[in-house]
Coordinates of N, CA and C in Angstrom, one line a residue:
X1 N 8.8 23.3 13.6 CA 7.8 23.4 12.5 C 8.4 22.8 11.3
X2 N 7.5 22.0 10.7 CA 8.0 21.4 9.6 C 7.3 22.7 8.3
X3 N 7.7 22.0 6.8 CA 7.4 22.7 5.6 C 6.4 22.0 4.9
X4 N 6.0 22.5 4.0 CA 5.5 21.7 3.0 C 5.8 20.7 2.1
X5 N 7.4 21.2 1.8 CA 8.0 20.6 0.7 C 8.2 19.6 1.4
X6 N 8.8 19.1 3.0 CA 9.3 18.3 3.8 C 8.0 17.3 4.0
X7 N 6.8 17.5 3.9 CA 5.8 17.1 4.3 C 5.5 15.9 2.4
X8 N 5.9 16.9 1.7 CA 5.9 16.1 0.4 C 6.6 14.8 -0.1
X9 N 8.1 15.5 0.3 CA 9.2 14.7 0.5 C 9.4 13.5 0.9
X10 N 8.9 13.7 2.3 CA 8.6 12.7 3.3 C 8.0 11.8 2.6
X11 N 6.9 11.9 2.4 CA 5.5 11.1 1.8 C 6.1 10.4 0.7
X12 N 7.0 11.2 -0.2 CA 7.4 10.7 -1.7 C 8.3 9.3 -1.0
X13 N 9.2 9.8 -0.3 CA 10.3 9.2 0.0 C 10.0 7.8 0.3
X14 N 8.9 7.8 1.5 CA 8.8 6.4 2.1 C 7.4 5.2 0.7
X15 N 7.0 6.2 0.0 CA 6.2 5.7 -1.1 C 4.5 5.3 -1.1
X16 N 4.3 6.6 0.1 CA 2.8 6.6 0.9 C 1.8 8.0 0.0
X17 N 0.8 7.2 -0.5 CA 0.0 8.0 -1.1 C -0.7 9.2 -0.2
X18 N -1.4 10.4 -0.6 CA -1.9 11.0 0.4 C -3.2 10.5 1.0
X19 N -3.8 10.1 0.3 CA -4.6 8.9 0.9 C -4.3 8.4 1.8
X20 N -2.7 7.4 1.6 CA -2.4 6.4 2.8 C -2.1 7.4 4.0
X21 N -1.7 8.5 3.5 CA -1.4 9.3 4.7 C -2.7 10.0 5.7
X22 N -3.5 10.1 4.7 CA -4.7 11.0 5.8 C -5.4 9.4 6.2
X23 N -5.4 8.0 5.7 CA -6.4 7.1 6.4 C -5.2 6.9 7.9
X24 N -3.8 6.9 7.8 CA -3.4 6.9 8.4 C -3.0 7.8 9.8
X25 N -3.2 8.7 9.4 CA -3.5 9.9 10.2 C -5.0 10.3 10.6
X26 N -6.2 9.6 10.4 CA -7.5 10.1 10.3 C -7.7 11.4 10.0
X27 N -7.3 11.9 9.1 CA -7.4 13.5 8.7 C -8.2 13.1 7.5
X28 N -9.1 13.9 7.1 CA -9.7 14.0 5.5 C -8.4 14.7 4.6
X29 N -8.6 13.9 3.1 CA -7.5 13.6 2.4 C -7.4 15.1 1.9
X30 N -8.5 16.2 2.1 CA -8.3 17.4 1.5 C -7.3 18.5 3.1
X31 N -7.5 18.1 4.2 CA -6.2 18.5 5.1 C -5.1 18.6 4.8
X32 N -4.9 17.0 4.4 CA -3.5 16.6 3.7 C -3.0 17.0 3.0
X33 N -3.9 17.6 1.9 CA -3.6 18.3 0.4 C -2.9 19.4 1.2
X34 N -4.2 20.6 2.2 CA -4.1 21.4 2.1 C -2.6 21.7 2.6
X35 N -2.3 20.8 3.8 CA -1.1 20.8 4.3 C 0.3 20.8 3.3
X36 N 0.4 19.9 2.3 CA 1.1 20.1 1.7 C 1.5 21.1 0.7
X37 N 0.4 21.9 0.4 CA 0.0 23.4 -0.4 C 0.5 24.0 0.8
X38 N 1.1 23.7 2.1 CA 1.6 25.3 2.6 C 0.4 25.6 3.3
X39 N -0.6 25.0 3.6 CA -2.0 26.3 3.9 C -2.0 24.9 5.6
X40 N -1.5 26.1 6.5 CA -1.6 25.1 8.0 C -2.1 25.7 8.5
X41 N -3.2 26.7 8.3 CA -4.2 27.1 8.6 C -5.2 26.2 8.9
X42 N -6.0 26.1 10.2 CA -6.9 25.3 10.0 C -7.0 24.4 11.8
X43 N -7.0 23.4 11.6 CA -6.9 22.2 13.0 C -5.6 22.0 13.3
X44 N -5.2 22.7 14.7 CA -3.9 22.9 15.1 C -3.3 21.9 15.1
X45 N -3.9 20.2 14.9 CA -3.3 19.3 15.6 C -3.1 18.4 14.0
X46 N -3.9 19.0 13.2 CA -3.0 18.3 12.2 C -1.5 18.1 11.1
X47 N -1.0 19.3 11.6 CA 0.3 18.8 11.4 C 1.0 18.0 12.2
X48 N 0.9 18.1 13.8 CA 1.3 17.3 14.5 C 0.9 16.1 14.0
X49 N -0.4 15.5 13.8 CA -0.5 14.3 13.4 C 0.3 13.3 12.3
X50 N 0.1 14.8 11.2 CA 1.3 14.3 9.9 C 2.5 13.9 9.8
X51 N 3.0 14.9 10.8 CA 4.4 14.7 11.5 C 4.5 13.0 12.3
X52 N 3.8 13.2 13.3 CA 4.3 11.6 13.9 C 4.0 10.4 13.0
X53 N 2.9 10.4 11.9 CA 2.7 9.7 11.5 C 3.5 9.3 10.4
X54 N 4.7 10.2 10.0 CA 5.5 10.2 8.9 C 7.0 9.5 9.9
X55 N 6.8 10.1 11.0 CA 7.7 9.6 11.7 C 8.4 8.3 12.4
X56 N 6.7 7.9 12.5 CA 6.5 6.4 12.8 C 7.3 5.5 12.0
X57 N 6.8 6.4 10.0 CA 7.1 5.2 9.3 C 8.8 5.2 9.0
X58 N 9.5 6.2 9.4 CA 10.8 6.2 9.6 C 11.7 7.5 9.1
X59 N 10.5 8.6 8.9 CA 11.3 9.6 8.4 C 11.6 11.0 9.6
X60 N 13.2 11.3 9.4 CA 13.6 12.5 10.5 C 13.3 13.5 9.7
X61 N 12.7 14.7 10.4 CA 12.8 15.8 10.1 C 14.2 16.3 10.7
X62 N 14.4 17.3 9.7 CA 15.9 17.9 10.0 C 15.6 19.8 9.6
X63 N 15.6 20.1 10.7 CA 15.4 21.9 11.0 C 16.8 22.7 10.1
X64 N 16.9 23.4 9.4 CA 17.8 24.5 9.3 C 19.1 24.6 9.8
X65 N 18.5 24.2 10.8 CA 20.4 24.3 11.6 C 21.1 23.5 12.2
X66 N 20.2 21.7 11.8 CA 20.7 20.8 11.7 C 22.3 20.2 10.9
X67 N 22.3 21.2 9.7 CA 23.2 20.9 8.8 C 24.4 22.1 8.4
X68 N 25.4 21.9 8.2 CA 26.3 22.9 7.6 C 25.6 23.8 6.4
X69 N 25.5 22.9 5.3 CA 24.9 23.8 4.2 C 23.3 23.1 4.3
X70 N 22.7 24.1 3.6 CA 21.1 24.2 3.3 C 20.1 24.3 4.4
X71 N 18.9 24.1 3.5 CA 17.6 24.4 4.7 C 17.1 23.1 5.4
X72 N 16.0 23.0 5.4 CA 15.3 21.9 6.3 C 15.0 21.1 5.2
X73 N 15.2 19.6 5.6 CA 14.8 18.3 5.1 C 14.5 17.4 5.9
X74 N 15.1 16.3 5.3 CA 14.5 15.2 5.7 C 15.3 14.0 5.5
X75 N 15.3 12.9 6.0 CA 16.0 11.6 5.8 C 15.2 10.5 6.1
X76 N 15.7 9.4 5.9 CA 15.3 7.9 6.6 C 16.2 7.9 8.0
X77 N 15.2 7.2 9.0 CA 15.8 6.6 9.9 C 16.9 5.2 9.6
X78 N 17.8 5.2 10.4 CA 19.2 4.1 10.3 C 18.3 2.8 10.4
X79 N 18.6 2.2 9.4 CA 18.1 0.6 9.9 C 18.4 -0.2 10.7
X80 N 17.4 -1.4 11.1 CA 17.6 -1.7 12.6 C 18.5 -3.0 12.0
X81 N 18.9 -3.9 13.2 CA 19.5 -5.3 12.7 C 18.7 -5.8 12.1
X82 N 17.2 -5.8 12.6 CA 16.0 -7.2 12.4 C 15.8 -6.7 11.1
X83 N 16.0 -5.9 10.2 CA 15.6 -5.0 9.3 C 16.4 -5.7 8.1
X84 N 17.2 -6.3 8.0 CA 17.8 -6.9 6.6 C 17.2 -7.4 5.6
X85 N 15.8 -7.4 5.7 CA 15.4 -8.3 4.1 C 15.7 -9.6 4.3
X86 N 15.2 -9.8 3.3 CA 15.7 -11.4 2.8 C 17.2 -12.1 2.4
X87 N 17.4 -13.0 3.1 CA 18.8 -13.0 2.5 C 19.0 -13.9 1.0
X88 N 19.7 -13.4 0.4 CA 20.0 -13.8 -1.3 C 19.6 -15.6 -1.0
X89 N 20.2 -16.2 -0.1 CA 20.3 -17.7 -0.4 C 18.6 -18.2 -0.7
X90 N 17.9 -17.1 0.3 CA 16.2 -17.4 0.7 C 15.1 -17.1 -0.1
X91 N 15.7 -16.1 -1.4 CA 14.9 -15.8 -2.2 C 14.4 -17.0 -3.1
X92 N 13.2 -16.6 -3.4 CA 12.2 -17.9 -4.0 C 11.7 -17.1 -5.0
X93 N 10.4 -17.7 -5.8 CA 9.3 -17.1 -6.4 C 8.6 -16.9 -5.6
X94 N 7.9 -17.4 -4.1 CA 6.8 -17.0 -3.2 C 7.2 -15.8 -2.9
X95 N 8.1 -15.5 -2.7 CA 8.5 -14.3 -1.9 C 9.3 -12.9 -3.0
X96 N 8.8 -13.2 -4.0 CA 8.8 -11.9 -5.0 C 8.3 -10.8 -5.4
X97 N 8.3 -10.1 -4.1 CA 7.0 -8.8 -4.6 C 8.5 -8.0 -5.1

């Protein structure tokens, strides 16, 4: 079971509006809300959805007893090789977001 706060976190972390999260999830954006208010009352399968779909984009959930000190959070998945960015020599103006 994930939390709310973890459900926020997540979202903050990887930089996904709740918008991007419920078009992503096909959930109506007031689920998403409610989901992160704590209220998981409702369509059994929408937390699961929030969940994989947060998961996808690279965030672990971490249970309580995952860790020495504290409660349940959250992290980024390890980056992959193919995952480096651009290298300094290759930077342009085209390529400046």
């Amino acid at each position: 079971m994930i939390t709310a706060t973890q459900i926020r976190g997540a979202r903050a972390m990887i930089g996904m509006s709740i918008e991007e999260l419920a078009a992503a999830t096909g959930l109506p954006v007031e689920t998403v809300t409610a989901l992160e208010n704590g209220e998981f009352a409702g369509e059994p399968h929408a937390l699961f959805d929030v969940r994989s779909t947060l998961e996808a984009h690279g965030i672990i959930f971490l249970s309580s007893g995952n860790q020495d000190e504290g409660g349940p959070g959250i992290r980024l998945r390890a980056r992959t090789v193919s995952d480096d960015g651009i290298r300094p020599e290759n930077l342009n103006a085209a390529n400046d977001d």
